[in-house]
Coordinates of C-alpha atoms and ligand atoms in Angstrom, one line a residue:
Chain A
M1 CA 0.0 0.0 0.0
E2 CA 1.5 3.3 -1.1
K3 CA 0.8 5.8 1.6
N4 CA 0.3 9.5 1.6
K5 CA 0.0 9.7 -2.1
P6 CA -2.6 12.3 -3.2
G7 CA -4.5 9.8 -5.4
R8 CA -7.2 10.6 -7.9
K9 CA -10.9 10.9 -8.4
A10 CA -12.6 7.9 -9.8
G11 CA -14.6 10.1 -12.3
E12 CA -11.4 11.4 -13.9
V13 CA -10.0 7.9 -14.4
M14 CA -13.3 6.7 -15.8
C15 CA -13.2 9.5 -18.3
E16 CA -9.7 8.6 -19.4
V17 CA -10.5 4.9 -19.8
L18 CA -13.7 5.7 -21.7
I19 CA -11.7 8.0 -24.1
E20 CA -9.3 5.1 -24.8
Q21 CA -12.0 2.6 -25.2
A22 CA -14.2 4.8 -27.4
Q23 CA -11.2 5.4 -29.6
K24 CA -10.8 1.7 -30.2
N25 CA -14.5 0.8 -30.3
K26 CA -17.1 2.9 -32.0
D27 CA -19.8 1.0 -30.3
I28 CA -18.9 2.6 -26.9
L29 CA -21.4 5.3 -26.1
V30 CA -21.8 7.6 -23.1
L31 CA -25.2 8.8 -22.1
T32 CA -25.7 11.7 -19.7
S33 CA -28.6 13.5 -18.1
D34 CA -27.3 17.0 -17.7
S35 CA -24.6 15.3 -15.7
R36 CA -21.4 15.3 -17.7
G37 CA -19.8 18.0 -15.6
S38 CA -20.3 16.3 -12.3
A39 CA -19.3 13.0 -14.0
S40 CA -15.9 14.5 -15.0
L41 CA -16.8 13.6 -18.6
K42 CA -16.3 16.9 -20.3
P43 CA -12.9 15.8 -21.9
Y44 CA -14.7 12.8 -23.3
A45 CA -17.5 14.9 -24.6
E46 CA -15.1 17.2 -26.4
K47 CA -13.2 14.4 -27.9
F48 CA -16.1 12.3 -29.0
P49 CA -19.1 14.4 -29.6
E50 CA -20.4 11.6 -31.8
Q51 CA -20.2 9.1 -29.0
I52 CA -22.0 11.0 -26.3
I53 CA -25.8 11.3 -26.1
E54 CA -27.4 13.9 -23.9
V55 CA -30.9 13.2 -22.7
G56 CA -31.5 16.1 -20.5
I57 CA -32.9 15.9 -16.9
A58 CA -34.7 12.6 -17.6
E59 CA -33.2 9.7 -15.8
Q60 CA -35.9 7.1 -16.8
N61 CA -35.5 8.1 -20.4
L62 CA -31.7 7.8 -19.9
V63 CA -31.9 4.1 -19.0
G64 CA -34.7 3.3 -21.5
I65 CA -32.7 4.9 -24.4
S66 CA -29.5 3.1 -23.2
A67 CA -31.4 -0.2 -23.2
G68 CA -32.7 0.5 -26.7
L69 CA -29.2 1.2 -27.9
A70 CA -27.8 -1.8 -26.2
S71 CA -30.4 -4.0 -27.8
S72 CA -29.2 -2.7 -31.1
G73 CA -25.6 -3.8 -30.4
R74 CA -24.1 -0.7 -29.0
R75 CA -22.2 -0.5 -25.6
P76 CA -23.8 2.3 -23.7
F77 CA -22.6 3.7 -20.4
A78 CA -25.4 5.6 -18.7
V79 CA -23.9 8.1 -16.3
S80 CA -26.0 10.0 -13.8
P81 CA -26.1 10.8 -10.1
A82 CA -26.5 7.5 -8.2
A83 CA -29.5 8.8 -6.2
F84 CA -31.5 9.4 -9.4
L85 CA -30.1 6.6 -11.5
T86 CA -31.0 3.9 -9.0
M87 CA -34.3 5.3 -7.7
R88 CA -36.0 7.3 -10.4
S89 CA -35.0 4.8 -13.1
I90 CA -35.2 1.6 -11.2
E91 CA -38.0 0.1 -13.2
Q92 CA -36.2 0.7 -16.4
V93 CA -33.2 -0.9 -14.8
K94 CA -35.2 -3.9 -13.7
V95 CA -37.2 -4.4 -16.9
D96 CA -35.3 -2.9 -19.8
V97 CA -31.8 -3.7 -18.6
S98 CA -31.9 -6.7 -16.3
Y99 CA -35.0 -8.6 -17.6
S100 CA -34.4 -7.9 -21.3
N101 CA -30.7 -8.5 -20.7
T102 CA -29.3 -5.5 -22.4
N103 CA -25.7 -4.6 -22.1
V104 CA -26.0 -1.3 -20.3
K105 CA -23.4 -0.1 -17.8
L106 CA -25.1 2.1 -15.2
V107 CA -22.6 4.4 -13.6
G108 CA -23.9 6.1 -10.5
I109 CA -21.8 9.2 -9.8
S110 CA -21.7 11.2 -6.6
G111 CA -22.8 8.0 -4.8
G112 CA -23.4 7.4 -1.1
N113 CA -23.2 10.5 0.9
S114 CA -21.2 12.5 -1.6
Y115 CA -23.9 15.2 -1.7
S116 CA -23.8 15.3 2.1
D117 CA -25.3 18.8 2.6
L118 CA -28.0 18.5 -0.1
G119 CA -30.5 16.3 1.8
M120 CA -31.9 12.8 1.3
S121 CA -33.1 13.5 -2.2
H122 CA -29.5 13.6 -3.2
H123 CA -28.1 10.8 -1.0
S124 CA -27.8 7.3 -2.5
L125 CA -27.7 5.3 0.7
Q126 CA -30.1 2.6 -0.5
D127 CA -28.7 2.0 -4.0
L128 CA -27.0 -1.2 -3.1
A129 CA -30.1 -2.6 -1.4
I130 CA -32.2 -2.0 -4.5
T131 CA -29.8 -3.0 -7.2
R132 CA -28.6 -6.1 -5.3
A133 CA -32.1 -7.5 -5.4
I134 CA -32.2 -7.3 -9.1
P135 CA -31.0 -10.4 -11.0
N136 CA -28.6 -10.2 -13.9
L137 CA -26.8 -7.1 -12.7
E138 CA -23.2 -7.0 -11.5
I139 CA -22.4 -4.4 -8.9
F140 CA -19.0 -2.8 -8.4
M141 CA -17.4 -0.1 -6.2
P142 CA -13.8 0.9 -7.0
C143 CA -11.5 2.1 -4.2
D144 CA -8.7 3.8 -6.0
Q145 CA -7.5 5.0 -9.3
F146 CA -5.8 1.8 -10.3
Q147 CA -8.8 -0.3 -9.6
T148 CA -11.1 2.1 -11.3
R149 CA -9.0 1.8 -14.4
K150 CA -9.0 -1.9 -14.5
M151 CA -12.7 -2.0 -13.7
F152 CA -13.7 0.2 -16.6
E153 CA -11.4 -1.7 -18.9
Y154 CA -13.3 -4.8 -17.9
L155 CA -16.7 -3.0 -18.3
A156 CA -15.8 -1.8 -21.8
Q157 CA -15.5 -5.4 -23.0
S158 CA -17.9 -7.2 -20.8
D159 CA -21.3 -8.1 -22.2
K160 CA -23.2 -8.1 -18.9
P161 CA -25.3 -5.4 -17.4
A162 CA -23.7 -3.7 -14.4
Y163 CA -24.1 -1.0 -11.9
I164 CA -21.0 0.9 -10.8
R165 CA -21.1 3.3 -7.9
I166 CA -18.4 6.0 -7.6
G167 CA -18.1 9.0 -5.3
K168 CA -16.6 12.5 -5.6
Q169 CA -13.6 12.2 -3.2
V170 CA -10.0 12.1 -4.3
L171 CA -9.3 8.4 -3.6
K172 CA -6.0 7.6 -1.9
D173 CA -4.1 4.9 -3.7
C174 CA -4.5 1.4 -2.3
Y175 CA -2.8 -0.4 -5.2
D176 CA -0.4 0.3 -8.1
E177 CA -0.5 -0.3 -11.9
N178 CA 0.0 -4.0 -11.4
I179 CA -3.3 -4.6 -9.6
E180 CA -5.4 -7.4 -11.0
F181 CA -9.1 -7.0 -11.2
V182 CA -11.2 -10.1 -11.2
P183 CA -14.9 -9.5 -11.0
G184 CA -16.4 -11.3 -8.0
K185 CA -13.0 -12.0 -6.5
A186 CA -12.2 -9.8 -3.5
N187 CA -8.7 -8.7 -2.6
V188 CA -7.0 -9.0 0.7
L189 CA -5.4 -5.6 1.3
K190 CA -3.8 -6.4 4.6
E191 CA -3.4 -9.7 6.4
G192 CA -4.4 -10.1 10.1
K193 CA -4.9 -12.9 12.6
D194 CA -7.5 -11.5 15.0
T195 CA -10.4 -10.3 12.9
A196 CA -11.4 -9.2 9.5
I197 CA -12.8 -5.8 8.3
I198 CA -14.6 -5.7 5.0
G199 CA -14.9 -2.4 3.1
S200 CA -15.7 -1.4 -0.5
G201 CA -15.2 1.7 -2.6
E202 CA -14.5 4.9 -0.7
T203 CA -14.9 3.2 2.7
L204 CA -11.9 1.0 2.2
N205 CA -9.7 3.8 3.3
I206 CA -11.6 3.9 6.6
A207 CA -11.2 0.2 7.0
M208 CA -7.4 0.6 6.6
E209 CA -7.3 3.4 9.0
A210 CA -9.2 1.4 11.6
A211 CA -6.8 -1.5 11.1
E212 CA -3.9 0.8 11.7
W213 CA -5.5 2.1 15.0
L214 CA -6.1 -1.5 16.1
E215 CA -2.5 -2.4 15.3
K216 CA -1.3 0.1 17.9
D217 CA -3.3 -1.8 20.5
G218 CA -1.9 -5.1 19.4
I219 CA -5.0 -6.2 17.4
S220 CA -4.2 -7.6 14.0
A221 CA -7.0 -7.1 11.5
K222 CA -7.3 -8.5 8.0
V223 CA -8.7 -5.9 5.6
I224 CA -10.7 -7.0 2.6
D225 CA -11.6 -5.0 -0.5
M226 CA -15.0 -6.2 -1.6
H227 CA -14.9 -4.3 -4.9
T228 CA -17.7 -6.5 -6.3
I229 CA -20.9 -6.5 -4.3
K230 CA -22.5 -8.8 -6.7
P231 CA -21.6 -11.6 -7.4
L232 CA -20.2 -11.6 -3.9
D233 CA -17.0 -13.5 -3.1
D234 CA -18.7 -16.3 -1.2
E235 CA -15.6 -18.4 -0.9
L236 CA -13.6 -15.7 0.9
I237 CA -16.5 -15.0 3.2
D238 CA -16.9 -18.6 4.0
E239 CA -13.2 -18.7 4.8
I240 CA -13.1 -15.7 7.2
S241 CA -16.4 -16.6 8.8
Q242 CA -14.7 -19.9 9.8
E243 CA -11.4 -18.4 10.7
Y244 CA -12.6 -15.6 13.1
Q245 CA -15.2 -15.3 15.9
Q246 CA -16.1 -11.8 14.9
I247 CA -15.9 -9.9 11.7
F248 CA -16.8 -6.4 10.6
S249 CA -18.0 -4.5 7.6
I250 CA -18.0 -0.8 6.8
E251 CA -20.1 0.9 4.1
E252 CA -21.3 4.3 2.9
H253 CA -24.9 2.9 2.7
S254 CA -27.8 2.2 5.0
I255 CA -27.1 -0.6 7.4
F256 CA -30.0 -2.3 5.7
G257 CA -29.5 -4.1 2.4
G258 CA -25.9 -3.1 1.5
L259 CA -22.5 -4.7 1.8
G260 CA -23.0 -5.8 5.4
S261 CA -26.3 -7.4 4.6
A262 CA -24.8 -9.2 1.6
V263 CA -22.0 -10.6 3.8
S264 CA -24.4 -11.5 6.6
E265 CA -26.7 -13.4 4.2
R266 CA -23.7 -15.6 3.4
V267 CA -22.4 -15.9 6.9
A268 CA -25.8 -17.0 8.2
Q269 CA -25.6 -20.0 5.9
G270 CA -22.9 -21.7 8.0
G271 CA -20.2 -19.4 9.1
K272 CA -19.4 -19.3 12.8
A273 CA -18.4 -15.6 13.0
K274 CA -20.6 -12.8 14.2
L275 CA -20.8 -9.8 12.0
K276 CA -21.1 -6.1 13.1
I277 CA -22.2 -3.8 10.3
F278 CA -20.9 -0.2 10.3
G279 CA -22.9 2.1 8.1
F280 CA -25.6 4.8 8.0
P281 CA -28.5 4.3 10.4
D282 CA -32.1 4.0 9.2
E283 CA -32.9 7.7 9.1
P284 CA -32.5 10.6 6.7
A285 CA -28.8 11.5 7.2
I286 CA -28.0 14.7 8.9
S287 CA -26.5 17.6 6.9
G288 CA -22.8 18.6 6.9
K289 CA -19.6 18.2 5.1
Q290 CA -19.1 14.6 4.1
M291 CA -16.4 13.8 6.7
E292 CA -18.3 15.7 9.4
V293 CA -21.3 13.4 8.7
F294 CA -19.1 10.3 8.7
D295 CA -17.7 11.4 12.0
Y296 CA -21.2 12.0 13.4
Y297 CA -22.2 8.5 12.5
G298 CA -19.0 7.0 14.0
L299 CA -17.6 6.1 10.6
T300 CA -14.0 7.2 11.0
G301 CA -11.0 4.9 11.4
E302 CA -10.5 5.8 15.0
K303 CA -14.1 5.5 16.1
I304 CA -14.5 2.2 14.3
A305 CA -11.3 0.9 15.9
N306 CA -12.7 1.8 19.3
E307 CA -15.9 0.0 18.6
I308 CA -14.1 -3.0 17.4
K309 CA -11.9 -3.1 20.5
K310 CA -15.0 -3.0 22.7
I311 CA -16.7 -5.8 20.8
L312 CA -13.6 -8.0 20.7
N313 CA -13.0 -7.5 24.4
S314 CA -16.5 -8.1 25.5
Chain B
M8 CA -48.3 46.5 -2.5
Q9 CA -46.2 49.0 -4.3
I10 CA -44.1 47.6 -7.1
Q11 CA -41.2 49.8 -6.1
Y12 CA -41.2 48.3 -2.6
L13 CA -41.2 44.8 -4.1
E14 CA -38.3 45.8 -6.4
F15 CA -36.4 47.0 -3.4
K16 CA -37.0 43.8 -1.6
A17 CA -35.8 41.8 -4.6
L18 CA -32.6 43.8 -4.6
E19 CA -32.1 43.4 -0.9
M20 CA -32.7 39.6 -1.1
R21 CA -30.3 39.2 -4.1
K22 CA -27.6 40.9 -2.0
K23 CA -28.4 38.6 0.9
V24 CA -28.3 35.4 -1.2
W25 CA -25.0 36.6 -2.8
K26 CA -23.5 37.0 0.6
M27 CA -24.9 33.8 1.9
I28 CA -23.4 31.8 -0.9
Y29 CA -20.0 33.5 -0.6
D30 CA -19.9 33.0 3.2
S31 CA -21.0 29.4 3.1
G32 CA -19.1 28.4 0.0
T33 CA -22.1 26.6 -1.5
G34 CA -25.3 27.4 -3.3
H35 CA -27.1 27.6 -6.6
T36 CA -26.2 31.2 -7.4
G37 CA -27.6 31.5 -11.0
S38 CA -30.7 29.6 -10.1
D39 CA -31.5 31.8 -7.1
L40 CA -31.0 35.1 -8.8
S41 CA -33.1 33.9 -11.8
C42 CA -36.2 33.4 -9.7
T43 CA -35.7 36.0 -7.0
D44 CA -38.3 38.4 -8.4
I45 CA -40.9 35.6 -8.6
L46 CA -40.4 34.6 -5.0
I47 CA -40.6 38.2 -3.9
A48 CA -43.9 38.7 -5.8
L49 CA -45.3 35.5 -4.3
Y50 CA -44.2 36.0 -0.7
Y51 CA -44.6 39.8 -0.3
D52 CA -47.8 40.2 -2.3
V53 CA -49.5 37.2 -3.8
L54 CA -49.5 34.3 -1.3
K55 CA -52.1 34.2 1.4
I56 CA -49.9 33.1 4.3
N57 CA -49.3 33.8 8.0
P58 CA -45.7 33.3 9.2
A59 CA -47.0 33.2 12.8
E60 CA -49.2 30.3 11.9
P61 CA -47.3 28.4 9.2
K62 CA -49.8 25.5 9.2
W63 CA -52.9 27.7 8.9
V64 CA -55.4 25.5 7.1
D65 CA -56.5 28.1 4.6
R66 CA -53.1 29.3 3.6
D67 CA -52.0 29.2 0.0
R68 CA -49.5 26.5 -0.7
Y69 CA -46.1 27.0 -2.4
I70 CA -44.1 24.0 -3.5
Q71 CA -40.7 24.8 -5.0
S72 CA -40.1 22.1 -7.5
K73 CA -36.8 23.6 -8.5
G74 CA -35.6 22.9 -5.0
H75 CA -32.0 23.7 -5.7
A76 CA -32.7 27.4 -5.6
V77 CA -33.1 27.2 -1.9
E78 CA -30.9 30.0 -0.7
I79 CA -33.4 32.6 -1.9
L80 CA -36.2 30.6 -0.3
W81 CA -34.5 30.4 3.1
S82 CA -33.7 34.1 2.9
V83 CA -37.3 35.1 2.1
L84 CA -38.8 32.8 4.8
A85 CA -36.5 34.3 7.4
D86 CA -37.3 37.8 6.2
K87 CA -41.0 37.0 6.5
G88 CA -40.5 35.8 10.0
F89 CA -41.0 32.1 9.6
F90 CA -37.8 31.7 11.5
S91 CA -35.1 33.9 12.9
E92 CA -32.3 35.7 11.0
N93 CA -30.0 33.9 13.5
K94 CA -31.2 30.5 12.2
L95 CA -30.6 31.7 8.7
K96 CA -26.9 32.0 9.5
T97 CA -26.8 28.2 10.1
Y98 CA -27.3 27.6 6.3
G99 CA -24.7 25.2 5.1
K100 CA -23.4 24.5 8.6
F101 CA -23.0 21.2 10.3
H102 CA -26.3 19.6 11.4
T103 CA -28.5 22.5 10.2
D104 CA -32.1 22.1 9.1
L105 CA -31.4 24.7 6.5
I106 CA -29.8 22.3 4.0
G107 CA -29.2 22.7 0.3
H108 CA -32.8 21.9 -0.6
P109 CA -36.2 22.7 0.9
N110 CA -36.8 20.7 4.1
N111 CA -40.2 20.6 5.7
K112 CA -38.8 20.3 9.2
V113 CA -38.5 24.0 8.8
A114 CA -41.6 26.3 9.2
G115 CA -42.9 27.5 5.9
I116 CA -41.8 24.6 3.8
E117 CA -44.6 22.4 2.7
M118 CA -42.7 19.6 1.0
N119 CA -39.2 18.3 0.6
T120 CA -37.9 18.7 -2.9
G121 CA -34.6 18.5 -4.7
S122 CA -35.1 15.7 -7.1
L123 CA -36.5 17.5 -10.1
G124 CA -39.9 16.7 -11.6
H125 CA -41.8 16.1 -8.4
G126 CA -43.3 19.4 -7.6
L127 CA -46.1 19.5 -10.2
S128 CA -47.4 16.1 -9.2
I129 CA -47.4 17.1 -5.5
A130 CA -49.2 20.4 -6.4
V131 CA -51.8 18.4 -8.2
G132 CA -52.5 16.4 -5.1
V133 CA -52.6 19.5 -2.9
A134 CA -54.9 21.4 -5.3
L135 CA -57.1 18.3 -5.7
N136 CA -57.5 18.3 -1.9
A137 CA -58.8 21.9 -2.1
K138 CA -61.4 20.8 -4.6
I139 CA -62.5 17.8 -2.7
T140 CA -62.7 19.6 0.6
N141 CA -64.2 22.9 -0.8
K142 CA -61.2 25.0 0.2
D143 CA -60.3 28.3 -1.4
Y144 CA -56.6 28.1 -1.0
L145 CA -54.5 28.2 -4.2
T146 CA -51.5 26.0 -4.9
Y147 CA -48.4 27.3 -6.6
T148 CA -45.3 25.5 -7.8
L149 CA -42.1 26.8 -9.4
M150 CA -40.3 24.7 -11.9
G151 CA -37.2 25.0 -14.0
D152 CA -37.1 24.9 -17.8
G153 CA -34.5 22.1 -17.9
E154 CA -36.7 20.3 -15.4
Q155 CA -39.4 20.1 -18.1
A156 CA -37.5 17.1 -19.6
E157 CA -38.7 14.9 -16.7
G158 CA -41.6 12.7 -17.9
S159 CA -43.4 13.0 -14.5
I160 CA -44.1 16.7 -15.3
W161 CA -46.2 15.7 -18.2
E162 CA -48.1 13.1 -16.3
A163 CA -49.0 15.8 -13.8
A164 CA -49.8 18.3 -16.5
M165 CA -52.3 15.8 -17.9
A166 CA -53.8 15.1 -14.5
A167 CA -54.1 18.8 -13.6
N168 CA -56.4 19.5 -16.5
H169 CA -58.2 16.2 -16.2
Y170 CA -59.2 17.2 -12.6
R171 CA -60.0 20.8 -13.7
L172 CA -57.6 22.2 -11.3
D173 CA -58.0 26.0 -11.9
N174 CA -56.8 26.5 -8.4
L175 CA -53.3 25.3 -9.5
I176 CA -50.7 27.8 -10.7
G177 CA -47.5 26.5 -12.3
I178 CA -44.7 28.8 -12.9
I179 CA -41.7 28.0 -15.1
D180 CA -38.5 29.9 -14.5
N181 CA -37.7 30.0 -18.2
N182 CA -34.1 31.2 -18.1
G183 CA -33.0 29.0 -21.1
L184 CA -30.1 27.4 -19.2
Q185 CA -29.5 24.3 -17.1
I186 CA -26.2 22.8 -15.8
T187 CA -24.5 21.7 -19.0
G188 CA -25.5 24.6 -21.2
S189 CA -28.6 26.0 -22.8
N190 CA -31.9 24.0 -22.9
E191 CA -31.5 24.1 -26.7
E192 CA -28.2 22.2 -26.6
V193 CA -29.1 19.8 -23.8
M194 CA -32.8 19.0 -24.4
D195 CA -35.1 21.1 -26.6
S196 CA -37.8 22.4 -24.4
S197 CA -39.1 25.0 -26.8
S198 CA -42.7 25.8 -27.5
L199 CA -43.6 25.3 -23.8
K200 CA -46.7 27.5 -24.3
Q201 CA -48.1 25.3 -27.1
K202 CA -47.2 22.2 -25.2
Y203 CA -49.1 23.2 -22.0
Q204 CA -51.9 24.6 -24.1
A205 CA -52.2 21.3 -25.8
F206 CA -52.5 19.7 -22.4
G207 CA -55.4 22.1 -21.7
W208 CA -53.8 24.7 -19.6
N209 CA -54.3 28.5 -19.6
V210 CA -50.8 30.0 -20.4
Q211 CA -49.5 33.5 -19.8
E212 CA -46.0 34.5 -21.0
I213 CA -44.2 37.3 -19.1
D214 CA -40.9 38.9 -18.4
G215 CA -40.1 37.0 -15.3
N216 CA -37.7 39.7 -13.9
N217 CA -40.3 42.5 -14.3
M218 CA -42.1 42.9 -11.0
S219 CA -45.3 44.4 -12.3
E220 CA -45.6 41.7 -15.0
I221 CA -45.1 39.0 -12.4
V222 CA -47.7 40.4 -10.0
N223 CA -50.2 41.0 -12.7
A224 CA -49.9 37.5 -14.2
L225 CA -50.2 35.8 -10.8
K226 CA -53.2 37.9 -9.8
N227 CA -54.9 37.4 -13.1
V228 CA -55.0 33.7 -13.3
K229 CA -58.2 32.3 -14.8
K230 CA -60.9 30.5 -12.9
N231 CA -62.2 28.7 -16.0
G232 CA -61.8 25.0 -15.1
H233 CA -58.3 24.8 -16.4
P234 CA -54.9 24.9 -14.6
N235 CA -52.8 28.0 -15.1
L236 CA -49.2 28.3 -16.2
V237 CA -47.0 31.4 -16.1
I238 CA -44.0 31.1 -18.3
A239 CA -41.6 33.6 -16.8
H240 CA -38.8 34.6 -19.2
T241 CA -35.9 35.2 -16.9
L242 CA -32.2 35.8 -16.9
K243 CA -30.2 33.2 -15.0
G244 CA -27.9 35.0 -12.6
K245 CA -30.0 38.2 -12.9
G246 CA -28.6 41.2 -10.9
V247 CA -24.9 40.2 -11.0
K248 CA -23.3 41.0 -14.3
V249 CA -20.6 38.3 -14.3
A250 CA -23.2 35.7 -13.5
E251 CA -25.9 36.7 -15.9
D252 CA -26.9 34.2 -18.6
R253 CA -24.0 31.9 -18.0
A254 CA -24.5 28.2 -17.4
E255 CA -21.4 27.8 -15.3
W256 CA -22.9 30.1 -12.7
H257 CA -25.6 27.5 -12.0
H258 CA -23.9 26.6 -8.7
K259 CA -20.7 28.6 -8.9
V260 CA -19.5 30.4 -5.7
P261 CA -18.1 33.9 -6.2
T262 CA -14.4 34.6 -5.7
K263 CA -13.5 37.4 -3.2
E264 CA -13.1 39.9 -6.0
Q265 CA -16.4 39.0 -7.6
Y266 CA -18.1 39.0 -4.2
E267 CA -16.9 42.4 -3.3
A268 CA -17.6 44.0 -6.7
A269 CA -21.2 42.8 -6.7
M270 CA -21.7 43.8 -3.0
A271 CA -20.5 47.3 -3.8
D272 CA -22.9 47.4 -6.8
F273 CA -25.8 46.2 -4.6
D274 CA -25.1 48.9 -2.0
K275 CA -24.9 51.5 -4.7
K276 CA -28.3 50.5 -6.1
L277 CA -29.9 50.1 -2.7
G278 CA -28.7 53.5 -1.6
G279 CA -29.3 55.3 -4.8
D280 CA -32.3 54.2 -6.9
F281 CA -34.2 53.1 -3.8
E282 CA -33.2 56.0 -1.5
N283 CA -36.8 57.1 -1.4
G284 CA -38.3 53.6 -1.7
E285 CA -40.6 53.1 1.2
K286 CA -39.6 50.2 3.5
Ligands
TPP16 C1 -34.1 14.2 -10.9 C2 -33.0 15.1 -10.8 N1 -32.0 15.0 -11.8 C3 -30.9 15.8 -11.7 C4 -30.8 16.8 -10.8 C5 -29.5 17.6 -10.7 N2 -29.8 19.0 -11.1 C6 -30.0 20.0 -10.1 S1 -30.4 21.5 -10.8 C7 -30.2 20.8 -12.4 C8 -30.5 21.8 -13.5 C9 -31.8 22.4 -13.5 O1 -32.0 23.2 -14.6 P1 -33.4 24.0 -14.7 O2 -34.5 23.1 -14.4 O3 -33.4 24.7 -15.9 O4 -33.3 25.0 -13.4 P2 -32.6 26.4 -13.3 O5 -31.6 26.3 -12.2 O6 -32.0 26.8 -14.6 O7 -33.7 27.3 -12.9 C10 -29.9 19.5 -12.3 C11 -29.7 18.6 -13.5 C12 -31.8 16.9 -9.8 N3 -31.7 17.7 -8.8 N4 -32.9 16.1 -9.9
MG17 MG1 -33.2 26.8 -16.4

């Protein structure tokens, strides 16, 4: 793990990869809903005006049009704020993408609590719950620039529908250029013998910080990067839920229906570990800067480490 | 109410919003300034409301569908006395109720908005209730022109006429811009008048930054069994030269220089043109 590097935003990396891919493959299309600026896609739009389709503020239409294009053999990436893409358009996702099996890549930008001071209308803290319940839809959350790159290279050639959630933060580097990205195969970022902490996307950083705090108290925690929420890496979960008495998950999502729920569904099928889920409580999130809100809900490395200590020592 | 007083208020509120966005470092600058005159006309002359009794059953209802222009709404509600000027200062701060979109935990806000394309449907429900319960209150909703691309708007437009909601007044802040650029480039929303007329609405078209035209239009809505639409042609960013008619000012925060220049300009106008304007 390279530390203290400034890192990059997932959106910028996505834009770069899409530019490379669109150059090679004229079937690649990007669709936006008055969202290209917040998606960091302006350089793409300037380079490939013929390979970007603007639908205006109409997220249902965005997904429907994408499905129509995909059914005609194109490779559309529909890019829109996660809150609207996964809620406003969810029936189009279910019927036109999943059910009709169209190769649409749904990219939810400004995901989770990115729009922390704009209210619940703009938070996407239920997107995993709702997309996870839809069949025939892979779900990904990249944690740094290198993984984002590999993920979008995969997406550009994959024929399966997918939902990818990214945020607005500058992501600290977790990997380097040599990272391998295998969909559905989680990565162990750090080994540990006492417990395991599972994170995904932007929260992986918090998981790593928590592990560092724990290390100071002599607790050795394994950190797992669950970049694919679906299909979940059952094998790894089976392994850790046998190996440890207690495991933990951290997510920028409601404690209902997200990463923690996905893990617990598997653990309940035969693991011996208990699972504690760290995430957003079942209420409209308070307003503030993103990190203030995280802190308020106890979602910092230090606060999580303290909770973990309490639970492990009880 | 004297038009000159309303114009004075509009200027005062523009200054307030400009400062609020600069101080907090966040806000939908262009969108606020675009519809400031409309909100002033509504809150200082047209709406039947009582800040001391925000839930008064016979009050007129205002639902701001373009919820992102919230800084002007918070400023107006504070000025009207729905809550204190001190509370207004918490805008954008940690754990405030005065968040970046309308929030009905706060007195004076009917419904939470922010996701575009909801307001007109909600307004149909609220206006329908007046018809069912024989109430005289009127229901107003303010929409964006970019927002007109949402399909839900047209579902509501159809329902409003189907239920003969002549107690419903839709207003479109027709500034021609959205986030990415002009409506024309992003999604053609032209011929709004003909579109709504085809849906059975009465439509008036006005200069939406002209106070007397706004007041006249809002006070002269028809009671003929059809819903009413006011298409207000506005200038996004109106009142601050650098921000006027520029898409990038949708949610841009002024630099120190821009802030100071516009503040000086506001002060000059407030002191000069309105020196004799009655307060
Ligand atoms: C359903 C939905 N999609 C996207 C957004 C993001 N968004 C906020 S304001 C805006 C542009 C609005 O343009 P317009 O309706 O013309 O309003 P204006 O600010 O110009 O008055 C967009 C796309 C949103 N708030 N809701
Ligand atoms: Mg507009």
